[in-house]
Coordinates of C-alpha atoms in Angstrom, one line a residue:
X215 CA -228.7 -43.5 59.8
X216 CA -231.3 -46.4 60.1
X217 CA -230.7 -49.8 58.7
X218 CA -233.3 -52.6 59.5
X219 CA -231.8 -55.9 59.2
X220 CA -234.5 -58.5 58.3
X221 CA -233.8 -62.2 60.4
X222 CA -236.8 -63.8 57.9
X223 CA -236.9 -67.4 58.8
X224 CA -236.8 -70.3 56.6
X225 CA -239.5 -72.9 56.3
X226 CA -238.8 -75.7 54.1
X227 CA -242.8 -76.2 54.0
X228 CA -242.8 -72.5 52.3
X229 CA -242.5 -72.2 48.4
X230 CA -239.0 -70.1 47.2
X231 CA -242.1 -67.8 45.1
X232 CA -243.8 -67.8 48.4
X233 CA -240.9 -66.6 50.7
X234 CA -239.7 -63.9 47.9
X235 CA -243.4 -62.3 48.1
X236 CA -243.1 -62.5 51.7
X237 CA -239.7 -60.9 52.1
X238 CA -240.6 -58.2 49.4
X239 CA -243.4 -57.5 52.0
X240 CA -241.0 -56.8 54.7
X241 CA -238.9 -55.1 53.3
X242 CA -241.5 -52.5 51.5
X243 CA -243.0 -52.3 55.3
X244 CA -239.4 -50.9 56.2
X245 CA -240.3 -47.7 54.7
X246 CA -238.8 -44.7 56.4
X247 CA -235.3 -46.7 56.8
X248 CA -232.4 -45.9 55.1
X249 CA -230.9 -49.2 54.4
X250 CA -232.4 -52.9 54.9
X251 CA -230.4 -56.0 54.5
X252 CA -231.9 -59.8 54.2
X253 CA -229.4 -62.9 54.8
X254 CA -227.7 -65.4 53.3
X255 CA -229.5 -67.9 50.8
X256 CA -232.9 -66.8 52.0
X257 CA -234.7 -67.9 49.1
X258 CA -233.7 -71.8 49.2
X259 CA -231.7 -71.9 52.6
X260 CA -227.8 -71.9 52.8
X261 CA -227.4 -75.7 53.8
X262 CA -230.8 -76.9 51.2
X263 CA -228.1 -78.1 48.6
X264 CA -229.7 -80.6 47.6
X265 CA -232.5 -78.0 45.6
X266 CA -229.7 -75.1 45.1
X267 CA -229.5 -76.6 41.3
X268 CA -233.0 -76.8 40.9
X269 CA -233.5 -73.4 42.2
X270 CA -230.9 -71.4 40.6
X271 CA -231.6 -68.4 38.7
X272 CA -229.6 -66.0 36.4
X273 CA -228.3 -62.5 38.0
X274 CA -231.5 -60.8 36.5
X275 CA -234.2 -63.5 37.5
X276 CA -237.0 -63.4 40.0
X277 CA -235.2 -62.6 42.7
X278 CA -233.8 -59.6 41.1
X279 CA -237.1 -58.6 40.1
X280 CA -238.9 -58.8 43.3
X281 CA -236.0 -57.1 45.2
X282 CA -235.5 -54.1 43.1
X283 CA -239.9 -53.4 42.8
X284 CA -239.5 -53.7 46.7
X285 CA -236.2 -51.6 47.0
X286 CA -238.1 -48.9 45.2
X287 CA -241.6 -49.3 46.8
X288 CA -239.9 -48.5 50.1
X289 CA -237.5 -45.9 48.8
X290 CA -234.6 -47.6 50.8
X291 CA -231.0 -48.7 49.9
X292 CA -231.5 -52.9 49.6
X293 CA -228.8 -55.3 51.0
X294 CA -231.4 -58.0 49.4
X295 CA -229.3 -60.5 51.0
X296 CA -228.1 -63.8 48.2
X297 CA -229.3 -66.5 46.1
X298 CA -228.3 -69.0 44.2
X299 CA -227.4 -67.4 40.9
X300 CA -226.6 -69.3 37.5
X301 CA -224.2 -67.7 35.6
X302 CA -224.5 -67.7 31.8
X303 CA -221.8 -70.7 31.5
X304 CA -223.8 -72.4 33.7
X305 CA -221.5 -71.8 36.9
X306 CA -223.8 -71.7 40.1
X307 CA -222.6 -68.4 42.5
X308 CA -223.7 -67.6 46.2
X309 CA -224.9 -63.9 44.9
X310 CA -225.3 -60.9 46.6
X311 CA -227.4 -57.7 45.1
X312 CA -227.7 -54.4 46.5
X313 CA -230.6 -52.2 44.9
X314 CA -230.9 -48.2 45.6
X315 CA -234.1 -46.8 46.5
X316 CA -234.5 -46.1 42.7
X317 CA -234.3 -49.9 42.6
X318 CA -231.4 -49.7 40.3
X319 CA -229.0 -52.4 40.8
X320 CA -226.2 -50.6 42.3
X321 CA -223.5 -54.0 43.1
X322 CA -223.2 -57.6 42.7
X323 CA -221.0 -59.6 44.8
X324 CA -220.4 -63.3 44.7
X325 CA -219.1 -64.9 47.9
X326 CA -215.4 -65.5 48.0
X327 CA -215.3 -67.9 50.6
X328 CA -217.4 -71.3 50.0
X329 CA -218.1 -73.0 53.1
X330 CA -218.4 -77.0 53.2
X331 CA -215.1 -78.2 53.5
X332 CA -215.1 -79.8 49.9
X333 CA -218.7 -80.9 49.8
X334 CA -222.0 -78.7 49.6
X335 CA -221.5 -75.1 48.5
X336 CA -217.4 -75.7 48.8
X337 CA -217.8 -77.9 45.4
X338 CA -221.1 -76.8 44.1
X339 CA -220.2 -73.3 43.8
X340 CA -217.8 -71.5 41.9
X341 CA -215.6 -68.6 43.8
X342 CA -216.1 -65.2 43.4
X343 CA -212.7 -63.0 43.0
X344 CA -213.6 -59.1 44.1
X345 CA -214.5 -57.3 47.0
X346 CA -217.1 -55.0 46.8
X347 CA -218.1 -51.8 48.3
X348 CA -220.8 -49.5 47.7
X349 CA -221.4 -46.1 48.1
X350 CA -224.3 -44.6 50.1
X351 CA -224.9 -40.8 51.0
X352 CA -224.3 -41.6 54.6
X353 CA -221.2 -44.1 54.9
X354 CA -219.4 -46.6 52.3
X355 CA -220.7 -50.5 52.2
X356 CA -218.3 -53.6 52.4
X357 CA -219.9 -56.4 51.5
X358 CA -219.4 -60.2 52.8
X359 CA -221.0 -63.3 53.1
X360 CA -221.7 -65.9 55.9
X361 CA -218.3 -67.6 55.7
X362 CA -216.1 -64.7 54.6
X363 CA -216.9 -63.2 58.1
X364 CA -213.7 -65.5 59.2
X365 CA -211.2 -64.2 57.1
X366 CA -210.3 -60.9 58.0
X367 CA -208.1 -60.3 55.4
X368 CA -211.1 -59.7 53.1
X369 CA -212.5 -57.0 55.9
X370 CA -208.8 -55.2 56.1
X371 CA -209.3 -55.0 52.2
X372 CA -212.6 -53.7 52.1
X373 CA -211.7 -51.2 54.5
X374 CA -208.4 -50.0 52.7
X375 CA -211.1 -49.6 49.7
X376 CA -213.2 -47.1 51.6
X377 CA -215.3 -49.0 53.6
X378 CA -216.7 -47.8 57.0
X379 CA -219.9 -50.1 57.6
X380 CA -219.3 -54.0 57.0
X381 CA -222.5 -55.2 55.8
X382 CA -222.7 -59.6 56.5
X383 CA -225.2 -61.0 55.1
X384 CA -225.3 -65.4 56.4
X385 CA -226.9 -68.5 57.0
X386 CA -225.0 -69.4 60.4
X387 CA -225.5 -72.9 62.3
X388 CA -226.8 -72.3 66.3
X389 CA -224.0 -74.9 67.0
X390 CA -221.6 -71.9 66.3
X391 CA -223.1 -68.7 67.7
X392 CA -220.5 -67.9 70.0
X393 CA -218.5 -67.7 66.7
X394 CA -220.9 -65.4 65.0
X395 CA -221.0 -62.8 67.3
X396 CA -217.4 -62.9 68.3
X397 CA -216.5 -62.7 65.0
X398 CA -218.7 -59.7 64.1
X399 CA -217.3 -57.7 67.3
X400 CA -214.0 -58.7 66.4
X401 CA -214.1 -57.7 63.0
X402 CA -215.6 -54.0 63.8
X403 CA -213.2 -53.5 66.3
X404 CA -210.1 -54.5 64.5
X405 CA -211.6 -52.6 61.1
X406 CA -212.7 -49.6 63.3
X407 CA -216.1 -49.7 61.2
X408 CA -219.8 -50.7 62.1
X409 CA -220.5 -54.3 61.1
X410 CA -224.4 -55.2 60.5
X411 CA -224.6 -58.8 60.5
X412 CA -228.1 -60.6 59.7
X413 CA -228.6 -64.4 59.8
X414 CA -231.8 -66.7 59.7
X415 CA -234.1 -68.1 61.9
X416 CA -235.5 -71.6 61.8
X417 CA -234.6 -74.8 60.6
X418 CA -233.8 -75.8 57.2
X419 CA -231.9 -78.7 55.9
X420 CA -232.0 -80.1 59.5
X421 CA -229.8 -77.5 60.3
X422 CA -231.4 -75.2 63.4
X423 CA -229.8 -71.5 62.5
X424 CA -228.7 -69.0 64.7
X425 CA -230.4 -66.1 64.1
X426 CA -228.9 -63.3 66.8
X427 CA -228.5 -60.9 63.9
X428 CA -226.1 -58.1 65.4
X429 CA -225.1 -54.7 64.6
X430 CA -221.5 -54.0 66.2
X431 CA -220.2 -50.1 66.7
X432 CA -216.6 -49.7 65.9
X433 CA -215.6 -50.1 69.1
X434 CA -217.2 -53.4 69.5
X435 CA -220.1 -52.6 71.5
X436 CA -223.2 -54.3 70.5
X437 CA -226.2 -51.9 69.4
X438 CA -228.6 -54.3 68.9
X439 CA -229.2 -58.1 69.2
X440 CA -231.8 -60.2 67.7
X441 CA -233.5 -63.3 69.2
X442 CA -233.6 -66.9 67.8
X443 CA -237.1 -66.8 65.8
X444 CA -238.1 -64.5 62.8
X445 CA -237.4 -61.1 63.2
X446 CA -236.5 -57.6 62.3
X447 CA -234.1 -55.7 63.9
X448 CA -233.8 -52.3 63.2
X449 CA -230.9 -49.7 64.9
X450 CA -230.3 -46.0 64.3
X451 CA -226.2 -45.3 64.4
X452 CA -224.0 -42.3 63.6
X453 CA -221.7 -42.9 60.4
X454 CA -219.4 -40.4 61.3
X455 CA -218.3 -42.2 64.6
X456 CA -216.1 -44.3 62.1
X457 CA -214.2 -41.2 61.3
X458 CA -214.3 -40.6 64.8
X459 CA -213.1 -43.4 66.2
X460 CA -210.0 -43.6 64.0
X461 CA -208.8 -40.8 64.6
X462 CA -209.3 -40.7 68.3
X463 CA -207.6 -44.2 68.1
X464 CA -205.5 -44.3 65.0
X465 CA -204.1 -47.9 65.2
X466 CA -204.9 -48.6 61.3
X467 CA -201.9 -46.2 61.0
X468 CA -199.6 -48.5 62.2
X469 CA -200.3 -51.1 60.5
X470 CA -197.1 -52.8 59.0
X471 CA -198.1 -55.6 57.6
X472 CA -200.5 -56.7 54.5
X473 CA -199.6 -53.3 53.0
X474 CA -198.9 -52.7 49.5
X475 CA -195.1 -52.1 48.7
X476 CA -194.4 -48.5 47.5
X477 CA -194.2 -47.9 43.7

């Protein structure tokens, strides 16, 4: 399988309409990949609160749009990252879309975890309440967002719900890199699954972002590695080393914890 994971960086000097045509480009220019994922907030940056109510848009807006004409230009399963979403009660939600290479919507997750310890998102944002996975030919998605990526609890429930690659799509602060990519090898190797994790690159906000998107194997080993500035990384991996791997090492078997009680 080949997943591209697209690090585009965000310019505050660069239009939201701008950056969408932009990152509809690279994506479309992914073509022969099998699955592409964009990060967190991409369209407005994940610390720009200040514009998020300005910029909102409802689930089927111009980010929709764009994604799911690119999704189906380049024939590719789209992770097309999240934006600011306005639900129809006029809650504001830190969406995530994934399109199929039809560019049919195929799953909408809203962040669970609001980061901004209560200010920012933490307060401007109402919670989403379901983990999400979705279905590919290859391997089964678990989806997450930025923050989430430090609760495993929503990973072990993702996995008990069938999936085997954990797909994180953030906006995570170059102060805390040596959280990012611990945290991404320590959730693939405790999950036994591959974990794709795509950040930003530039400054936005005043906040300098990490970029160092990684893609994790399930036994922690670390495929690929991006650099700081805007960039794509892209990784070929075998889905069927998650079957693999838990088998050869079956400690999800013995769990005893966190499981549900018989009926």
């Amino acid at each position: 399988m080949r997943a591209s994971l697209i690090q585009i960086a965000v310019d505050p000097d660069e239009s939201v309409e701008a950056r969408r045509q932009r990152a509809a480009s690279l994506v479309v220019a992914q073509r022969g990949s099998d699955l592409v994922v964009l990060p967190e907030l991409w369209p407005v940056g994940a610390f720009a609160y200040t514009v998020f109510e300005e910029e909102a848009e409802p689930l089927q807006g111009p980010t929709h749009e764009v994604m799911a004409r690119a999704a189906a230009e380049a024939g590719v399963w789209l992770h097309a990252g999240s934006f600011v979403e306005r639900a129809p009660d006029g809650i504001l939600y830190n969406t995530t879309l994934v399109f199929a290479p039809d560019g049919g919507r195929s799953a909408v997750y809203r962040k669970i975890h609001r980061f901004g310890f209560d200010k920012g998102e933490a307060v401007m944002m109402g919670a989403g309440e379901e983990l999400v996975t979705v279905a590919l030919p290859q391997t089964t998605l678990g989806l997450a967002t930025c923050y989430d990526l430090r609760f495993p609890e929503q990973f072990r429930g993702l996995v008990d719900a069938g999936a085997e690659t954990l797909v994180v799509a953030a906006g995570w602060p170059e102060r805390r890199r040596a959280h990012w990519t611990l945290l991404a090898q320590a959730r693939a190797v405790e999950n036994q699954a591959y974990v794709l994790a795509v950040g930003t690159a530039g400054t936005h906000a005043d906040i300098p972002q990490a970029g160092h998107s990684i893609v994790v194997d399930p036994w922690g080993e670390v495929l690929a590695e991006a650099g700081s500035d805007e960039e794509i990384l892209t990784v070929e991996f075998d889905p069927a080393k998650v079957g693999a791997t838990r088998e050869q090492f079956p400690a999800l078997k013995d769990r005893r914890l966190g499981l549900a009680p018989p009926s």
